[in-house]
Structures are given as structure tokens and as C-alpha cells.
């Protein structure tokens, strides 16, 4: 059950997506016109990797990879 993650939106702080695990800014910038599917989002602070979908600047977590 721990490996299965609830889908949720990521927050944006100062134009960067925020890691749902440690709540620190990632290096991925957020723009209104960004679109991506199955994008690996990596947090350099806690070393977590998330697969995310980004549509119209809204980022949704699909699952945590590690």
C-alpha cells in the first residue's frame, strides 16, 4: 500500500514544482503552456523520483518510482 500513491496535484512555489515528499522546490520550472506525459520529476534534496503528467501547467503525480 505504501508503493501505491494517491494521485494529486503538485504545488508551485516561485515558478518551480514542489516535491510532495520533502516540500522543497525541484529544478523543474512551471509554465502555463507546458504539456508532458510520464515525465520523471526528480527531487535533488530527498532523491525521490515521481512520474507526472503536466497539462496546461497543472502537474499531476501518477506514481512514485523510488
mmCIF file with all atom_site columns, C-alpha atoms in Angstrom:
data_model
loop_
_atom_site.group_PDB
_atom_site.id
_atom_site.type_symbol
_atom_site.label_atom_id
_atom_site.label_alt_id
_atom_site.label_comp_id
_atom_site.label_asym_id
_atom_site.label_entity_id
_atom_site.label_seq_id
_atom_site.pdbx_PDB_ins_code
_atom_site.Cartn_x
_atom_site.Cartn_y
_atom_site.Cartn_z
_atom_site.occupancy
_atom_site.B_iso_or_equiv
_atom_site.pdbx_formal_charge
_atom_site.auth_seq_id
_atom_site.auth_comp_id
_atom_site.auth_asym_id
_atom_site.auth_atom_id
_atom_site.pdbx_PDB_model_num
ATOM 1  C CA . UNK A 1 1  ? 0.000  0.000  0.000   1.00 0.00 ? 1  UNK A CA 1
ATOM 2  C CA . UNK A 1 2  ? 2.965  2.303  0.605   1.00 0.00 ? 2  UNK A CA 1
ATOM 3  C CA . UNK A 1 3  ? 4.124  1.977  -3.028  1.00 0.00 ? 3  UNK A CA 1
ATOM 4  C CA . UNK A 1 4  ? 0.716  2.970  -4.368  1.00 0.00 ? 4  UNK A CA 1
ATOM 5  C CA . UNK A 1 5  ? 0.377  6.757  -4.286  1.00 0.00 ? 5  UNK A CA 1
ATOM 6  C CA . UNK A 1 6  ? -2.800 8.781  -4.453  1.00 0.00 ? 6  UNK A CA 1
ATOM 7  C CA . UNK A 1 7  ? -2.966 10.985 -7.482  1.00 0.00 ? 7  UNK A CA 1
ATOM 8  C CA . UNK A 1 8  ? -2.681 14.613 -6.592  1.00 0.00 ? 8  UNK A CA 1
ATOM 9  C CA . UNK A 1 9  ? -1.585 17.960 -7.925  1.00 0.00 ? 9  UNK A CA 1
ATOM 10 C CA . UNK A 1 10 ? 1.840  19.342 -7.201  1.00 0.00 ? 10 UNK A CA 1
ATOM 11 C CA . UNK A 1 11 ? 2.183  22.825 -5.802  1.00 0.00 ? 11 UNK A CA 1
ATOM 12 C CA . UNK A 1 12 ? 4.197  25.578 -7.481  1.00 0.00 ? 12 UNK A CA 1
ATOM 13 C CA . UNK A 1 13 ? 6.476  27.879 -5.489  1.00 0.00 ? 13 UNK A CA 1
ATOM 14 C CA . UNK A 1 14 ? 8.477  30.694 -7.114  1.00 0.00 ? 14 UNK A CA 1
ATOM 15 C CA . UNK A 1 15 ? 7.825  29.180 -10.561 1.00 0.00 ? 15 UNK A CA 1
ATOM 16 C CA . UNK A 1 16 ? 9.125  25.692 -9.645  1.00 0.00 ? 16 UNK A CA 1
ATOM 17 C CA . UNK A 1 17 ? 7.231  22.498 -8.781  1.00 0.00 ? 17 UNK A CA 1
ATOM 18 C CA . UNK A 1 18 ? 7.387  21.432 -5.122  1.00 0.00 ? 18 UNK A CA 1
ATOM 19 C CA . UNK A 1 19 ? 8.322  17.857 -4.131  1.00 0.00 ? 19 UNK A CA 1
ATOM 20 C CA . UNK A 1 20 ? 5.336  16.138 -2.470  1.00 0.00 ? 20 UNK A CA 1
ATOM 21 C CA . UNK A 1 21 ? 7.703  14.193 -0.202  1.00 0.00 ? 21 UNK A CA 1
ATOM 22 C CA . UNK A 1 22 ? 10.016 16.818 1.345   1.00 0.00 ? 22 UNK A CA 1
ATOM 23 C CA . UNK A 1 23 ? 8.128  20.010 0.277   1.00 0.00 ? 23 UNK A CA 1
ATOM 24 C CA . UNK A 1 24 ? 11.275 21.552 -1.263  1.00 0.00 ? 24 UNK A CA 1
ATOM 25 C CA . UNK A 1 25 ? 11.452 23.142 -4.713  1.00 0.00 ? 25 UNK A CA 1
ATOM 26 C CA . UNK A 1 26 ? 12.543 20.867 -7.560  1.00 0.00 ? 26 UNK A CA 1
ATOM 27 C CA . UNK A 1 27 ? 14.564 22.036 -10.563 1.00 0.00 ? 27 UNK A CA 1
ATOM 28 C CA . UNK A 1 28 ? 11.561 21.658 -12.918 1.00 0.00 ? 28 UNK A CA 1
ATOM 29 C CA . UNK A 1 29 ? 10.079 25.011 -13.939 1.00 0.00 ? 29 UNK A CA 1
ATOM 30 C CA . UNK A 1 30 ? 6.323  25.525 -14.244 1.00 0.00 ? 30 UNK A CA 1
ATOM 31 C CA . UNK A 1 31 ? 4.866  27.322 -17.255 1.00 0.00 ? 31 UNK A CA 1
ATOM 32 C CA . UNK A 1 32 ? 1.264  27.774 -18.339 1.00 0.00 ? 32 UNK A CA 1
ATOM 33 C CA . UNK A 1 33 ? 1.847  26.241 -21.787 1.00 0.00 ? 33 UNK A CA 1
ATOM 34 C CA . UNK A 1 34 ? 3.785  23.141 -20.600 1.00 0.00 ? 34 UNK A CA 1
ATOM 35 C CA . UNK A 1 35 ? 2.433  19.718 -21.511 1.00 0.00 ? 35 UNK A CA 1
ATOM 36 C CA . UNK A 1 36 ? 4.099  16.334 -20.816 1.00 0.00 ? 36 UNK A CA 1
ATOM 37 C CA . UNK A 1 37 ? 3.114  12.710 -20.202 1.00 0.00 ? 37 UNK A CA 1
ATOM 38 C CA . UNK A 1 38 ? 5.026  10.281 -17.962 1.00 0.00 ? 38 UNK A CA 1
ATOM 39 C CA . UNK A 1 39 ? 7.704  12.858 -17.204 1.00 0.00 ? 39 UNK A CA 1
ATOM 40 C CA . UNK A 1 40 ? 10.163 11.779 -14.481 1.00 0.00 ? 40 UNK A CA 1
ATOM 41 C CA . UNK A 1 41 ? 10.345 14.549 -11.873 1.00 0.00 ? 41 UNK A CA 1
ATOM 42 C CA . UNK A 1 42 ? 13.414 14.219 -9.651  1.00 0.00 ? 42 UNK A CA 1
ATOM 43 C CA . UNK A 1 43 ? 13.953 15.908 -6.280  1.00 0.00 ? 43 UNK A CA 1
ATOM 44 C CA . UNK A 1 44 ? 17.629 16.580 -5.626  1.00 0.00 ? 44 UNK A CA 1
ATOM 45 C CA . UNK A 1 45 ? 17.066 17.024 -1.887  1.00 0.00 ? 45 UNK A CA 1
ATOM 46 C CA . UNK A 1 46 ? 15.311 13.726 -0.979  1.00 0.00 ? 46 UNK A CA 1
ATOM 47 C CA . UNK A 1 47 ? 16.326 11.809 -4.161  1.00 0.00 ? 47 UNK A CA 1
ATOM 48 C CA . UNK A 1 48 ? 12.715 10.814 -4.900  1.00 0.00 ? 48 UNK A CA 1
ATOM 49 C CA . UNK A 1 49 ? 11.544 10.278 -8.482  1.00 0.00 ? 49 UNK A CA 1
ATOM 50 C CA . UNK A 1 50 ? 7.894  10.768 -9.483  1.00 0.00 ? 50 UNK A CA 1
ATOM 51 C CA . UNK A 1 51 ? 6.164  10.131 -12.787 1.00 0.00 ? 51 UNK A CA 1
ATOM 52 C CA . UNK A 1 52 ? 3.958  13.111 -13.557 1.00 0.00 ? 52 UNK A CA 1
ATOM 53 C CA . UNK A 1 53 ? 1.600  14.358 -16.236 1.00 0.00 ? 53 UNK A CA 1
ATOM 54 C CA . UNK A 1 54 ? 1.604  18.081 -16.984 1.00 0.00 ? 54 UNK A CA 1
ATOM 55 C CA . UNK A 1 55 ? -1.297 19.642 -18.860 1.00 0.00 ? 55 UNK A CA 1
ATOM 56 C CA . UNK A 1 56 ? -1.742 23.418 -19.199 1.00 0.00 ? 56 UNK A CA 1
ATOM 57 C CA . UNK A 1 57 ? 0.795  23.978 -16.400 1.00 0.00 ? 57 UNK A CA 1
ATOM 58 C CA . UNK A 1 58 ? -1.067 21.715 -13.931 1.00 0.00 ? 58 UNK A CA 1
ATOM 59 C CA . UNK A 1 59 ? 1.132  18.867 -12.696 1.00 0.00 ? 59 UNK A CA 1
ATOM 60 C CA . UNK A 1 60 ? -0.489 15.606 -11.516 1.00 0.00 ? 60 UNK A CA 1
ATOM 61 C CA . UNK A 1 61 ? 1.509  12.807 -9.836  1.00 0.00 ? 61 UNK A CA 1
ATOM 62 C CA . UNK A 1 62 ? 0.937  9.384  -11.425 1.00 0.00 ? 62 UNK A CA 1
ATOM 63 C CA . UNK A 1 63 ? 3.159  7.365  -9.079  1.00 0.00 ? 63 UNK A CA 1
ATOM 64 C CA . UNK A 1 64 ? 6.406  7.388  -7.120  1.00 0.00 ? 64 UNK A CA 1
ATOM 65 C CA . UNK A 1 65 ? 9.212  5.444  -8.755  1.00 0.00 ? 65 UNK A CA 1
ATOM 66 C CA . UNK A 1 66 ? 11.724 5.451  -5.908  1.00 0.00 ? 66 UNK A CA 1
#
